[in-house]
Amino acid sequence: MTLLYRFLTICLIVAFISFSMGPWRAIHSISQAAIADDKEQWQQLVKPEAFENYADKLLTGLLKIKMTADSQKDPAQAQRNYQESMNAMPKTVHQLTSPKGFSYLLCGDLSSDPYAKPAGTTGCWALDGKVTWESPSQAKVTFINPETQWQSSVTLSRVGLFTWQ
């Protein structure tokens, strides 16, 4: 009987560790897909529409703030710049929410073209975030850009017993 209890205890410990390591494994998989620019894996690991919605709202808000500030000097030019930027918005949103642009979105480098220059290799550029549990089925991963102190968070949700997205 003692051997059976030990075996069951070990199985429970292994299951608990596997269960609790899910968010770290998920963010590592997301990071690997982003670094490799693996679009197929990316589609399985993230919900791109959630990132697209977030990026669109974030960029639109920042452009409105910029237009308001620029309107102090030249309102007509500020409006033209705003409209040009809004016309380019779908392309920019797509770039920032693709695997290659994910670190740019998380690190707050929203005006750079992810395909034009290499990303950094440390901090949030390495997609190395701090995981905190929100509930048994959700975990939040926080990324901080060490250069600008820009902070972003990604919420991971359990989609199976050991699978996260």
CSV table of C-alpha atoms in Angstrom, one decimal:
chain,number,residue,atom,x,y,z
A,1,MET,CA,0.0,0.0,0.0
A,2,THR,CA,2.8,2.4,0.8
A,3,LEU,CA,4.3,2.0,-2.6
A,4,LEU,CA,0.9,2.9,-4.2
A,5,TYR,CA,0.6,6.0,-2.1
A,6,ARG,CA,4.1,7.1,-3.1
A,7,PHE,CA,3.4,6.5,-6.7
A,8,LEU,CA,0.1,8.5,-6.5
A,9,THR,CA,1.9,11.3,-4.6
A,10,ILE,CA,4.6,11.5,-7.3
A,11,CYS,CA,2.0,11.5,-10.0
A,12,LEU,CA,0.1,14.3,-8.3
A,13,ILE,CA,3.3,16.3,-7.9
A,14,VAL,CA,4.2,15.8,-11.6
A,15,ALA,CA,0.7,16.8,-12.7
A,16,PHE,CA,0.7,19.9,-10.5
A,17,ILE,CA,4.1,21.0,-11.9
A,18,SER,CA,3.0,20.4,-15.4
A,19,PHE,CA,-0.2,22.3,-14.7
A,20,SER,CA,1.6,25.2,-13.1
A,21,MET,CA,4.3,25.5,-15.8
A,22,GLY,CA,1.8,25.9,-18.6
A,23,PRO,CA,2.0,29.7,-18.9
A,24,TRP,CA,5.8,29.7,-19.0
A,25,ARG,CA,5.8,27.0,-21.7
A,26,ALA,CA,3.2,28.9,-23.6
A,27,ILE,CA,5.1,32.2,-23.6
A,28,HIS,CA,8.2,30.4,-24.5
A,29,SER,CA,6.4,28.8,-27.5
A,30,ILE,CA,5.0,32.2,-28.5
A,31,SER,CA,8.5,33.7,-28.3
A,32,GLN,CA,10.0,30.9,-30.4
A,33,ALA,CA,7.2,31.3,-33.1
A,34,ALA,CA,7.8,35.1,-33.1
A,35,ILE,CA,11.6,34.8,-33.4
A,36,ALA,CA,11.3,32.2,-36.2
A,37,ASP,CA,8.5,34.2,-37.8
A,38,ASP,CA,6.5,30.9,-37.9
A,39,LYS,CA,3.1,32.1,-39.1
A,40,GLU,CA,1.4,28.6,-38.8
A,41,GLN,CA,2.6,28.1,-35.2
A,42,TRP,CA,1.6,31.7,-34.4
A,43,GLN,CA,-2.0,31.1,-35.5
A,44,GLN,CA,-2.2,28.2,-33.1
A,45,LEU,CA,-0.7,30.0,-30.1
A,46,VAL,CA,-2.3,33.4,-30.2
A,47,LYS,CA,-5.5,35.1,-31.1
A,48,PRO,CA,-4.3,37.6,-33.8
A,49,GLU,CA,-7.6,39.4,-33.9
A,50,ALA,CA,-7.3,40.4,-30.2
A,51,PHE,CA,-3.8,41.9,-30.9
A,52,GLU,CA,-5.1,43.6,-34.1
A,53,ASN,CA,-7.9,45.2,-32.1
A,54,TYR,CA,-5.6,46.3,-29.4
A,55,ALA,CA,-2.9,47.7,-31.8
A,56,ASP,CA,-5.6,49.6,-33.8
A,57,LYS,CA,-7.0,51.2,-30.7
A,58,LEU,CA,-3.6,52.0,-29.3
A,59,LEU,CA,-2.2,53.6,-32.5
A,60,THR,CA,-5.5,55.5,-33.2
A,61,GLY,CA,-5.3,57.0,-29.7
A,62,LEU,CA,-1.6,57.9,-30.1
A,63,LEU,CA,-2.3,59.5,-33.5
A,64,LYS,CA,-5.1,61.6,-32.0
A,65,ILE,CA,-2.9,62.8,-29.3
A,66,LYS,CA,-0.2,63.7,-31.8
A,67,MET,CA,-2.7,65.5,-34.0
A,68,THR,CA,-4.0,67.5,-31.1
A,69,ALA,CA,-0.4,68.5,-30.1
A,70,ASP,CA,0.5,69.3,-33.8
A,71,SER,CA,-2.7,71.4,-34.2
A,72,GLN,CA,-1.2,74.1,-32.0
A,73,LYS,CA,1.3,74.9,-34.8
A,74,ASP,CA,-0.4,74.1,-38.0
A,75,PRO,CA,-4.0,72.7,-37.8
A,76,ALA,CA,-4.2,71.9,-41.6
A,77,GLN,CA,-0.9,70.1,-41.7
A,78,ALA,CA,-1.8,68.2,-38.5
A,79,GLN,CA,-5.0,67.0,-40.1
A,80,ARG,CA,-3.2,65.9,-43.3
A,81,ASN,CA,-0.6,64.0,-41.3
A,82,TYR,CA,-3.3,62.4,-39.2
A,83,GLN,CA,-5.2,61.3,-42.3
A,84,GLU,CA,-2.1,59.9,-44.0
A,85,SER,CA,-1.3,58.0,-40.8
A,86,MET,CA,-4.8,56.6,-40.6
A,87,ASN,CA,-4.6,55.4,-44.2
A,88,ALA,CA,-1.4,53.5,-43.3
A,89,MET,CA,-2.9,52.1,-40.2
A,90,PRO,CA,-4.0,48.6,-41.5
A,91,LYS,CA,-0.5,47.9,-42.8
A,92,THR,CA,1.1,49.0,-39.5
A,93,VAL,CA,-1.4,47.0,-37.4
A,94,HIS,CA,-0.7,43.9,-39.5
A,95,GLN,CA,3.0,44.4,-39.1
A,96,LEU,CA,2.8,44.9,-35.3
A,97,THR,CA,0.6,41.8,-34.8
A,98,SER,CA,2.6,39.5,-37.0
A,99,PRO,CA,5.1,37.1,-35.4
A,100,LYS,CA,8.0,39.4,-36.5
A,101,GLY,CA,6.3,42.6,-35.1
A,102,PHE,CA,5.1,41.1,-31.8
A,103,SER,CA,8.1,42.2,-29.8
A,104,TYR,CA,7.8,45.7,-31.3
A,105,LEU,CA,4.2,45.9,-30.1
A,106,LEU,CA,5.1,44.6,-26.6
A,107,CYS,CA,8.2,46.8,-26.3
A,108,GLY,CA,6.3,50.0,-27.4
A,109,ASP,CA,8.4,50.6,-30.5
A,110,LEU,CA,5.3,51.4,-32.6
A,111,SER,CA,6.8,53.6,-35.3
A,112,SER,CA,9.5,51.2,-36.5
A,113,ASP,CA,9.1,48.8,-39.3
A,114,PRO,CA,9.7,45.3,-37.8
A,115,TYR,CA,11.1,44.1,-41.2
A,116,ALA,CA,13.5,47.0,-41.5
A,117,LYS,CA,15.8,46.5,-38.5
A,118,PRO,CA,16.6,43.7,-36.0
A,119,ALA,CA,14.9,43.9,-32.6
A,120,GLY,CA,16.9,44.0,-29.4
A,121,THR,CA,18.0,40.8,-27.7
A,122,THR,CA,17.4,41.5,-24.0
A,123,GLY,CA,14.4,42.4,-21.8
A,124,CYS,CA,11.1,42.5,-23.5
A,125,TRP,CA,12.8,42.2,-26.9
A,126,ALA,CA,13.7,38.7,-26.0
A,127,LEU,CA,10.0,38.2,-25.1
A,128,ASP,CA,11.0,37.3,-21.5
A,129,GLY,CA,8.2,38.5,-19.3
A,130,LYS,CA,7.1,38.1,-15.7
A,131,VAL,CA,4.2,35.6,-15.2
A,132,THR,CA,1.6,36.2,-12.6
A,133,TRP,CA,-1.5,34.1,-12.0
A,134,GLU,CA,-4.9,35.8,-12.4
A,135,SER,CA,-6.9,32.6,-11.8
A,136,PRO,CA,-6.5,28.9,-12.4
A,137,SER,CA,-7.4,29.5,-16.0
A,138,GLN,CA,-5.7,32.8,-16.7
A,139,ALA,CA,-2.1,34.1,-16.3
A,140,LYS,CA,-0.8,37.6,-17.1
A,141,VAL,CA,2.7,38.0,-18.6
A,142,THR,CA,4.2,41.5,-18.2
A,143,PHE,CA,6.9,42.8,-20.4
A,144,ILE,CA,8.9,46.0,-19.6
A,145,ASN,CA,11.2,47.7,-22.1
A,146,PRO,CA,14.3,48.4,-20.1
A,147,GLU,CA,15.2,51.4,-22.3
A,148,THR,CA,11.9,53.3,-22.3
A,149,GLN,CA,10.1,51.6,-19.3
A,150,TRP,CA,7.1,50.9,-21.7
A,151,GLN,CA,5.1,48.2,-20.0
A,152,SER,CA,2.8,45.7,-21.8
A,153,SER,CA,0.8,42.7,-20.6
A,154,VAL,CA,-0.5,39.6,-22.4
A,155,THR,CA,-3.2,37.5,-20.8
A,156,LEU,CA,-2.9,33.8,-21.4
A,157,SER,CA,-6.0,31.7,-21.1
A,158,ARG,CA,-6.2,27.9,-20.6
A,159,VAL,CA,-7.8,26.2,-23.6
A,160,GLY,CA,-7.2,22.7,-22.3
A,161,LEU,CA,-5.9,21.0,-19.2
A,162,PHE,CA,-2.3,21.7,-20.1
A,163,THR,CA,-2.7,24.1,-23.1
A,164,TRP,CA,-2.6,27.9,-23.1
A,165,GLN,CA,-3.3,30.5,-25.7
